[in-house]
PDB file of C-alpha atoms in Angstrom:
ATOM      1  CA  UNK A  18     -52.962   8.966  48.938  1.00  0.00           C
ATOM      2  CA  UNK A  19     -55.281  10.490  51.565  1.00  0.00           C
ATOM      3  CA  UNK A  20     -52.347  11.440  53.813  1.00  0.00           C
ATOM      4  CA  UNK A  21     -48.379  10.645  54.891  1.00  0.00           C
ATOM      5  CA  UNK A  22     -48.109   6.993  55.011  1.00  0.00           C
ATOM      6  CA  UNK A  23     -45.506   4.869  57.087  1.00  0.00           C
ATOM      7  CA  UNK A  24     -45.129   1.396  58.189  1.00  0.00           C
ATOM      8  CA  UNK A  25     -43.842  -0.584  59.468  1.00  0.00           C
ATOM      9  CA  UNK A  26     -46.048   1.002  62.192  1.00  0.00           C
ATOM     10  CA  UNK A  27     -44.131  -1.149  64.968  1.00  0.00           C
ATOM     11  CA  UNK A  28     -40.876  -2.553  64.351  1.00  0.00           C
ATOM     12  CA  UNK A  29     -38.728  -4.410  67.462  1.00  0.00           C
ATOM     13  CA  UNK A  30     -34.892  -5.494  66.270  1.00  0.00           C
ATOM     14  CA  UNK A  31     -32.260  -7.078  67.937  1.00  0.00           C
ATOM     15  CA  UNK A  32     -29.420  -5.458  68.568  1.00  0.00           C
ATOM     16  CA  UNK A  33     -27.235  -5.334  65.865  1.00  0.00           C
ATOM     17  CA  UNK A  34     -30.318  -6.090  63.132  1.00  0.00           C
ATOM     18  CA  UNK A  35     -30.587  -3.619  59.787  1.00  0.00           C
ATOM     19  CA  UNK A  36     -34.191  -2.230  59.671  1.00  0.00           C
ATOM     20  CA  UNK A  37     -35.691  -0.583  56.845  1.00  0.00           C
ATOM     21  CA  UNK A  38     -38.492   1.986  57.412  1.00  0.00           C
ATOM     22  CA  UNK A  39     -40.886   3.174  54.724  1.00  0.00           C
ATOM     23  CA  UNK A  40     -42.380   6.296  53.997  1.00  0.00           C
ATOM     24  CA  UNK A  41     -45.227   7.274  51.408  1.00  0.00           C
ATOM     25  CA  UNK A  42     -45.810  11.011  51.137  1.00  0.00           C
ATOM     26  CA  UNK A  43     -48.837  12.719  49.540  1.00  0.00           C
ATOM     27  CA  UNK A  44     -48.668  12.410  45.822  1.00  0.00           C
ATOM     28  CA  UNK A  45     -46.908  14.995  44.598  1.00  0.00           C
ATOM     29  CA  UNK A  46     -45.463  16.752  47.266  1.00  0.00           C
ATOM     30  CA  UNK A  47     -42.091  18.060  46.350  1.00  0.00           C
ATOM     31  CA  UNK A  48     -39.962  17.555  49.633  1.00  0.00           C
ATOM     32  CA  UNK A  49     -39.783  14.488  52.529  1.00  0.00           C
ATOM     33  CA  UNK A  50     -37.980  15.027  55.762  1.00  0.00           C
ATOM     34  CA  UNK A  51     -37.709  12.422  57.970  1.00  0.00           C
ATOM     35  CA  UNK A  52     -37.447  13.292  62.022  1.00  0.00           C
ATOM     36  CA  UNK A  53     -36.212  11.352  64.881  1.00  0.00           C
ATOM     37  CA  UNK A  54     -38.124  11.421  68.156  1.00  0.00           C
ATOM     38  CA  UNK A  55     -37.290  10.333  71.769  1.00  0.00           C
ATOM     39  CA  UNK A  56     -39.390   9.748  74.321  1.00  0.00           C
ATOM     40  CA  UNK A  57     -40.875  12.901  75.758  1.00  0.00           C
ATOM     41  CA  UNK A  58     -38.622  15.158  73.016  1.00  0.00           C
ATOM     42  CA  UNK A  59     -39.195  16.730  69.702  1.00  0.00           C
ATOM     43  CA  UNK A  60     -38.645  16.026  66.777  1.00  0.00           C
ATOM     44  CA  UNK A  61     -35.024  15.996  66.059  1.00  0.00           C
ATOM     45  CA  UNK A  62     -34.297  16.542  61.721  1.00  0.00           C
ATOM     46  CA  UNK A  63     -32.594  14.122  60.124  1.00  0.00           C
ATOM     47  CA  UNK A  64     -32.655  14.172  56.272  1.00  0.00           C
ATOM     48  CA  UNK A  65     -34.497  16.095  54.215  1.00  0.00           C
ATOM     49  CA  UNK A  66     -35.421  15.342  50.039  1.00  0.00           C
ATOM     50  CA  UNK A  67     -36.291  17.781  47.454  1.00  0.00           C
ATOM     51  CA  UNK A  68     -37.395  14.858  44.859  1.00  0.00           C
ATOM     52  CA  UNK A  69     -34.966  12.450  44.390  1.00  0.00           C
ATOM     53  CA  UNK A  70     -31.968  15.008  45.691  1.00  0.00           C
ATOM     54  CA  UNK A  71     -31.152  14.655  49.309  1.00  0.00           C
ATOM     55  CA  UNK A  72     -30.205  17.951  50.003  1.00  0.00           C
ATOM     56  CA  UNK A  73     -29.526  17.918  53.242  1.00  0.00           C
ATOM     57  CA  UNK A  74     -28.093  15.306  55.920  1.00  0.00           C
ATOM     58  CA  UNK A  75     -26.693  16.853  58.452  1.00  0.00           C
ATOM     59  CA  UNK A  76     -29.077  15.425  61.070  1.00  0.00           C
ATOM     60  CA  UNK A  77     -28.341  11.872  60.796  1.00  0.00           C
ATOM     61  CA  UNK A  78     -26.754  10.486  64.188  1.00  0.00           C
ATOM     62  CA  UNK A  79     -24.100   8.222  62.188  1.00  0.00           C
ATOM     63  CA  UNK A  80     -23.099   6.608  59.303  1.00  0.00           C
ATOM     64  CA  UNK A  81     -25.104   3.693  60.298  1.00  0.00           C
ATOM     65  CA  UNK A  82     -28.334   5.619  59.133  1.00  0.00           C
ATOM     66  CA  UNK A  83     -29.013   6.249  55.533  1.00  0.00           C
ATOM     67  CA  UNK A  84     -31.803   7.687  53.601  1.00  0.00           C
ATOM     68  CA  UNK A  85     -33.111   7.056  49.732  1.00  0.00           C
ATOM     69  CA  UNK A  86     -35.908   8.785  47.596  1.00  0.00           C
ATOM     70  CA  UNK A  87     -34.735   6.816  44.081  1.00  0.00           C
ATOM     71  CA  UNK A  88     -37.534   8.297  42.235  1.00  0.00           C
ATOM     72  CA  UNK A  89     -38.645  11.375  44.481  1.00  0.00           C
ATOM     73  CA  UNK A  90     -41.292   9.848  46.078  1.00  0.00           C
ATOM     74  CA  UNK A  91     -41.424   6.815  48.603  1.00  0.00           C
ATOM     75  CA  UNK A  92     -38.613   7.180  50.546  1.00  0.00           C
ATOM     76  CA  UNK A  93     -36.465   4.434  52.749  1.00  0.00           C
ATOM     77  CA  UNK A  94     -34.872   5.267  55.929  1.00  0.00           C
ATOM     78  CA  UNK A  95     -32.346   2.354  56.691  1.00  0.00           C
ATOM     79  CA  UNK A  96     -30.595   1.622  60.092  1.00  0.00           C
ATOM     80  CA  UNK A  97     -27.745  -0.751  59.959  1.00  0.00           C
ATOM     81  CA  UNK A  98     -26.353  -2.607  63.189  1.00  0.00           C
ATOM     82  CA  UNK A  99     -28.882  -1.227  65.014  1.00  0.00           C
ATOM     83  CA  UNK A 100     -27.921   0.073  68.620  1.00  0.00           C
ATOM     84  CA  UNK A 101     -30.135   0.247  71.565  1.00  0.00           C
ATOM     85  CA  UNK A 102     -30.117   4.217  71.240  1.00  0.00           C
ATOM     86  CA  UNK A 103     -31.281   3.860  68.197  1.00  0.00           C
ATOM     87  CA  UNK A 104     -34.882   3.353  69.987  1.00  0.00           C
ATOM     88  CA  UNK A 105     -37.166   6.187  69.158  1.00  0.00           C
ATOM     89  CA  UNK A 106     -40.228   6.760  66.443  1.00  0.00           C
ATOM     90  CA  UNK A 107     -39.098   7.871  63.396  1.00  0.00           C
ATOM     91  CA  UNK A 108     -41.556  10.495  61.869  1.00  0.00           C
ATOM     92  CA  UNK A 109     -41.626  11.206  58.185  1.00  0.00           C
ATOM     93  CA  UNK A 110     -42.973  14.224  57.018  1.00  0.00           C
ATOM     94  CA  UNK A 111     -43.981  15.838  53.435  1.00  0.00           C
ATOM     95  CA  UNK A 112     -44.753  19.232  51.924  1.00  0.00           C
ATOM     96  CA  UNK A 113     -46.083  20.360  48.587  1.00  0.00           C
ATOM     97  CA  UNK A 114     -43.116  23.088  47.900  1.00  0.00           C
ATOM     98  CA  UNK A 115     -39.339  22.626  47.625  1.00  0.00           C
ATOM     99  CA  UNK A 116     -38.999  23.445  51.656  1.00  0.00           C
ATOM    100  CA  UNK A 117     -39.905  23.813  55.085  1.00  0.00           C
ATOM    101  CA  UNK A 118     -40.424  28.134  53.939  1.00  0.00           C
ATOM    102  CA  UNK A 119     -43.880  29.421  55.227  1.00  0.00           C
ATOM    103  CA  UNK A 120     -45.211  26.017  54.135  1.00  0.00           C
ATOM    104  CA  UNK A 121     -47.081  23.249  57.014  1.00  0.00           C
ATOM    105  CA  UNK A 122     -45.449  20.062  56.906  1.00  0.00           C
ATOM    106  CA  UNK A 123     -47.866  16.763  56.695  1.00  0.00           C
ATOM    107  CA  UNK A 124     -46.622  13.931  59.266  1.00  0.00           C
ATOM    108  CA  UNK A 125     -47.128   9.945  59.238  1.00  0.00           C
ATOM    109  CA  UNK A 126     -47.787   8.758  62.441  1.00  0.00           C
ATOM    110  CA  UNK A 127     -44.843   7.194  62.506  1.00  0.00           C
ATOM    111  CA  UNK A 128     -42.529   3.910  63.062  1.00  0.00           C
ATOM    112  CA  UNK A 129     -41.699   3.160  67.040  1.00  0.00           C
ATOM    113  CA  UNK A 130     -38.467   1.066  66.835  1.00  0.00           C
ATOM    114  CA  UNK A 131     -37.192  -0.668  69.514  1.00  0.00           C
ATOM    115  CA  UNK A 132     -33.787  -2.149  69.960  1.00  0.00           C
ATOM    116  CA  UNK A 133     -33.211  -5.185  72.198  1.00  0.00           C
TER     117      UNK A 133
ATOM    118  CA  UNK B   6     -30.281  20.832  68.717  1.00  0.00           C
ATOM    119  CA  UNK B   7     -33.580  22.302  68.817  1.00  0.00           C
ATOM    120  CA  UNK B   8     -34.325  25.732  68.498  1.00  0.00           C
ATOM    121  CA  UNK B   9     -37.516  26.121  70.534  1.00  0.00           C
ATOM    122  CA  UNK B  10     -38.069  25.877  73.869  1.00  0.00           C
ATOM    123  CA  UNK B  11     -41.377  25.418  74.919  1.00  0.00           C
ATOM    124  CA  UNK B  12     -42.741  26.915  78.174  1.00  0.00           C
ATOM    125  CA  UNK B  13     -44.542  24.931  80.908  1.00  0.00           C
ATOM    126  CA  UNK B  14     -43.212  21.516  80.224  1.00  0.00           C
ATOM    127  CA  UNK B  15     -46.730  20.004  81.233  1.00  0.00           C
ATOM    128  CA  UNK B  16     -50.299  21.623  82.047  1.00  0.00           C
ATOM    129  CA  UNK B  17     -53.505  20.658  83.297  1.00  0.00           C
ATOM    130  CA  UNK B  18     -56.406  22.509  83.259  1.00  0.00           C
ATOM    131  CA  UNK B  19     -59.975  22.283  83.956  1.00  0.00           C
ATOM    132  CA  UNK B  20     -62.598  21.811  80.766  1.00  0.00           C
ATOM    133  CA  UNK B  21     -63.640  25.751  79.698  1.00  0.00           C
ATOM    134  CA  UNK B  22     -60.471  27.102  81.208  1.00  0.00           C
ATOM    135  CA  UNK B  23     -57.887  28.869  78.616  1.00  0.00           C
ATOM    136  CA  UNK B  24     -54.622  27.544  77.931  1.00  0.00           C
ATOM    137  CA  UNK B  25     -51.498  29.451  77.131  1.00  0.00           C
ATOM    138  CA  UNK B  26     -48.161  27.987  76.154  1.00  0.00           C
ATOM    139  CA  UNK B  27     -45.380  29.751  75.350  1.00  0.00           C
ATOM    140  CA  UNK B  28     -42.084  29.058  72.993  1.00  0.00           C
ATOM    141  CA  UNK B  29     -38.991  30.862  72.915  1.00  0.00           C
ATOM    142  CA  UNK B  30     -36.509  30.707  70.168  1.00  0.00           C
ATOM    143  CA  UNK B  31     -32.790  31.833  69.527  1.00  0.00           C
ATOM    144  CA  UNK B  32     -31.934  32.814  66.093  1.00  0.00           C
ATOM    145  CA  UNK B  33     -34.023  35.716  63.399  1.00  0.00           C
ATOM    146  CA  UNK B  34     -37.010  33.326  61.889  1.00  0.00           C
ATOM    147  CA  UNK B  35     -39.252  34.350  58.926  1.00  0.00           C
ATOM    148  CA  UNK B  36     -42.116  32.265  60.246  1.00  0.00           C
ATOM    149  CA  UNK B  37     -43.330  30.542  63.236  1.00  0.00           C
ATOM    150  CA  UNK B  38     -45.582  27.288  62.947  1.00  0.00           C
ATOM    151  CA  UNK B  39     -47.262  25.313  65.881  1.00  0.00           C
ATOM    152  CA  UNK B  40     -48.099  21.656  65.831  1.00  0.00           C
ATOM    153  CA  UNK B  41     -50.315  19.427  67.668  1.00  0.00           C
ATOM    154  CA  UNK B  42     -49.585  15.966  68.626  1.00  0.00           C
ATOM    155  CA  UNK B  43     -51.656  12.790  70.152  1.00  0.00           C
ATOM    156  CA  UNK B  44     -50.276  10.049  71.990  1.00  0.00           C
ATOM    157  CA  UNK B  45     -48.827   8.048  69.544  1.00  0.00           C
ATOM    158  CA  UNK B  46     -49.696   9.930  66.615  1.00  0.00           C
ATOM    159  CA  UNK B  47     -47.845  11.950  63.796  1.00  0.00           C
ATOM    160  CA  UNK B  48     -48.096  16.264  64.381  1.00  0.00           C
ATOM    161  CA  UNK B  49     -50.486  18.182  62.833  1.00  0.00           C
ATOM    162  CA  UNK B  50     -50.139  21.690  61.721  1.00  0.00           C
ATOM    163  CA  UNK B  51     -52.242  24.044  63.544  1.00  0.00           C
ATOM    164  CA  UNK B  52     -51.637  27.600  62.522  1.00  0.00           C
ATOM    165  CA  UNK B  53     -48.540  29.642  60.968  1.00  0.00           C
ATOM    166  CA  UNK B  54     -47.310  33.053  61.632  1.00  0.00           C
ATOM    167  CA  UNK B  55     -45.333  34.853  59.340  1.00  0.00           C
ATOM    168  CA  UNK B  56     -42.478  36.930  61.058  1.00  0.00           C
ATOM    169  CA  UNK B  57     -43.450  40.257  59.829  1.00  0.00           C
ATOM    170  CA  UNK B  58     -47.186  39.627  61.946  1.00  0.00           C
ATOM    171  CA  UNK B  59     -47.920  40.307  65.376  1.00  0.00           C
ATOM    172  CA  UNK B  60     -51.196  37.986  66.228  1.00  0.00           C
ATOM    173  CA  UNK B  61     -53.179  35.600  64.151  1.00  0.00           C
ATOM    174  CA  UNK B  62     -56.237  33.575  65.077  1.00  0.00           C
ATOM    175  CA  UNK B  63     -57.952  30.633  64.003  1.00  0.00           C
ATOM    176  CA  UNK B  64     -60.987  29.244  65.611  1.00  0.00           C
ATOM    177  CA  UNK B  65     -60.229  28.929  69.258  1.00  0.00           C
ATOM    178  CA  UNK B  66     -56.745  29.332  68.502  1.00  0.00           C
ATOM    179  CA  UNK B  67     -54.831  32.556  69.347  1.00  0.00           C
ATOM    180  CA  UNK B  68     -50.476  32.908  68.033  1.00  0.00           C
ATOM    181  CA  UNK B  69     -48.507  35.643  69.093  1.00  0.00           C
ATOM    182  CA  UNK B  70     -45.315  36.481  68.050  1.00  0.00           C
ATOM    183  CA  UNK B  71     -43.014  38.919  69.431  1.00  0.00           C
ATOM    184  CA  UNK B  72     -39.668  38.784  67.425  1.00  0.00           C
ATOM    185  CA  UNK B  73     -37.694  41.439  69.259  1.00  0.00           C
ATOM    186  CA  UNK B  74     -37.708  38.502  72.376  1.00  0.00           C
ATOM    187  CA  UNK B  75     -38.015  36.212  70.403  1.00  0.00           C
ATOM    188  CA  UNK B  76     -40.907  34.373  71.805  1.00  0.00           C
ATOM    189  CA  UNK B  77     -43.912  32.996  70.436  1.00  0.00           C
ATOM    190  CA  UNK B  78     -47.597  31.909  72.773  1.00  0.00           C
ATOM    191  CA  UNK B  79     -50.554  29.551  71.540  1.00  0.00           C
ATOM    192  CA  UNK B  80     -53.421  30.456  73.629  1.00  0.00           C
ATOM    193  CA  UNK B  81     -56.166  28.158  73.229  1.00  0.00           C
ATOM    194  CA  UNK B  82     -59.492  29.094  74.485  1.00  0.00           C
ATOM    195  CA  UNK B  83     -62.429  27.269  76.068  1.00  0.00           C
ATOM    196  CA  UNK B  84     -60.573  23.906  76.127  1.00  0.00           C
ATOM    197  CA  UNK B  85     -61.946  20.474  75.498  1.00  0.00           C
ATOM    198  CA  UNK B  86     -60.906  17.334  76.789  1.00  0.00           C
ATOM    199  CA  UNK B  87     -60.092  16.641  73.202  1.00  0.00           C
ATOM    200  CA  UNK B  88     -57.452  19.659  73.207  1.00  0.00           C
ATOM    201  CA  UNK B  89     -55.162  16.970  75.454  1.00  0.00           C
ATOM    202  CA  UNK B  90     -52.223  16.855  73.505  1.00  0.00           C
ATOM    203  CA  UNK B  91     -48.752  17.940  72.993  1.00  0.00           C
ATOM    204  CA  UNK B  92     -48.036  21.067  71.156  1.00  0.00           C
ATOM    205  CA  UNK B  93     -44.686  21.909  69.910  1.00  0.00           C
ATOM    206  CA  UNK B  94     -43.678  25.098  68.733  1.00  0.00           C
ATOM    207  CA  UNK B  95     -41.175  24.882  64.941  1.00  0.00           C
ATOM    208  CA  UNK B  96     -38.841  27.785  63.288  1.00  0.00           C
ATOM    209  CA  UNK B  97     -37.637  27.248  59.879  1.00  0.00           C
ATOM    210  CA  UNK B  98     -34.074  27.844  58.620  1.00  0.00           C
ATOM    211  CA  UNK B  99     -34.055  25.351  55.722  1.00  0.00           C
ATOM    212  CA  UNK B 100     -36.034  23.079  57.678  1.00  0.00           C
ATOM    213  CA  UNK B 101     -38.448  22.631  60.448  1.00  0.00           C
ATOM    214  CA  UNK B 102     -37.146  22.854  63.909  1.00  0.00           C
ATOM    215  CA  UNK B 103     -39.053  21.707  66.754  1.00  0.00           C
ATOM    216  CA  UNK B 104     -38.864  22.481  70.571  1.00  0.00           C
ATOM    217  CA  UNK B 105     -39.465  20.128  73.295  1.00  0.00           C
ATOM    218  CA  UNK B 106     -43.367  20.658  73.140  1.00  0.00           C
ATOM    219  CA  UNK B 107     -45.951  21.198  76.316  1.00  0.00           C
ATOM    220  CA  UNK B 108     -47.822  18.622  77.188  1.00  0.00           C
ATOM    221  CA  UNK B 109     -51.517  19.635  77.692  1.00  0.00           C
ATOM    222  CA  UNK B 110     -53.904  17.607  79.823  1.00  0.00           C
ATOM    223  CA  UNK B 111     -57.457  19.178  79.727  1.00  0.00           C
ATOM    224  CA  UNK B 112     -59.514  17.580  82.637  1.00  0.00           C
ATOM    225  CA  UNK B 113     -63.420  16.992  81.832  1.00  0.00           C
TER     226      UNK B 113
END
């Protein structure tokens, strides 16, 4: 596709809810992060995907959240029992090489969750 | 955590005027990237500096990098109304990590 793809693009859950959030990166980009943003903050990292491997994890807030690339490219980004901090957009970014390493990242525009 | 910290929080500025942001950073990088940002919107990659460069340019765009205080500034000249965005300065270390970001409002 043209560019990073997400949807939903709005998603509201009750508390307690499991949401799934989608993510279509540029054909054939190598690696897939996926970032975390509050309100008026950064992005935070979460997970990031070289293909199908999840090599690293060590963002994700809990053991509620977990992340799948099955065949290294559309990834999944599921939240289960959803809690109202859970609130935020939730960015997902791609890149052509296998890492962040003097390469620009691509971003969706991301899914705004919000927890009731 | 993040690693950058971006420097003002917000600024407003008058259409032609310049506007500098700076971003300061705590661990030994081997590049620098800034990203813009619209409200609502995904970032967008504006310009990378590699650690072993001083200054880079692009456009109206202007990056320094000064690695001995570890500090990084995005100068943007002549700004448009369009320029209103946040811009958040990243540092790699396996992966992208971004700083709180300064919120630009350019004023027509």
């Amino acid at each position: 596709g043209a560019g990073v793809s997400q949807s939903p693009r709005y998603k509201v859950a009750k508390r307690g809810q499991d949401v799934a959030l989608r993510c279509d990166p540029i054909s054939g980009h190598v690696s897939l992060f996926w970032y975390q943003q509050a309100l008026g903050q950064g992005p935070e990292f979460l997970t990031y995907f070289q293909n199908e491997a999840q090599l690293d994890k060590s963002g994700l807030p809990s053991d509620r959240f977990f992340a799948e690339r099955p065949e290294g490219s559309v990834s999944t980004l599921k939240i289960q029992r959803t809690q109202q901090e859970d609130s935020a957009v939730y960015l997902c970014a791609s890149s052509l090489g296998r890492g962040s390493y003097n390469e620009k990242l691509f971003f969706g525009s991301g899914t705004q969750l919000s927890v009731l | 955590s993040q690693q950058g910290e971006e420097d003002p929080q917000a600024l407003s500025i008058q259409e032609g005027e310049n506007a500098t942001m700076n971003c300061s950073y705590k661990t030994s990088i081997n590049n620098l990237q800034w990203y813009r940002q619209n409200s609502g919107r995904g970032l967008v990659h504006l310009i990378l500096i590699r650690s072993n460069e001083r200054e880079k340019h692009s456009g109206r765009l202007r990056v320094t990098l000064d690695t001995s205080k570890k500090s990084s500034s995005l100068l943007i000249t002549a700004s448009r109304a369009a320029d209103t965005a946040s811009y958040f300065c990243a540092t790699e270390g396996g992966k992208l990590i971004f700083g709180q970001g300064t919120e630009l409002s350019v004023k027509p």
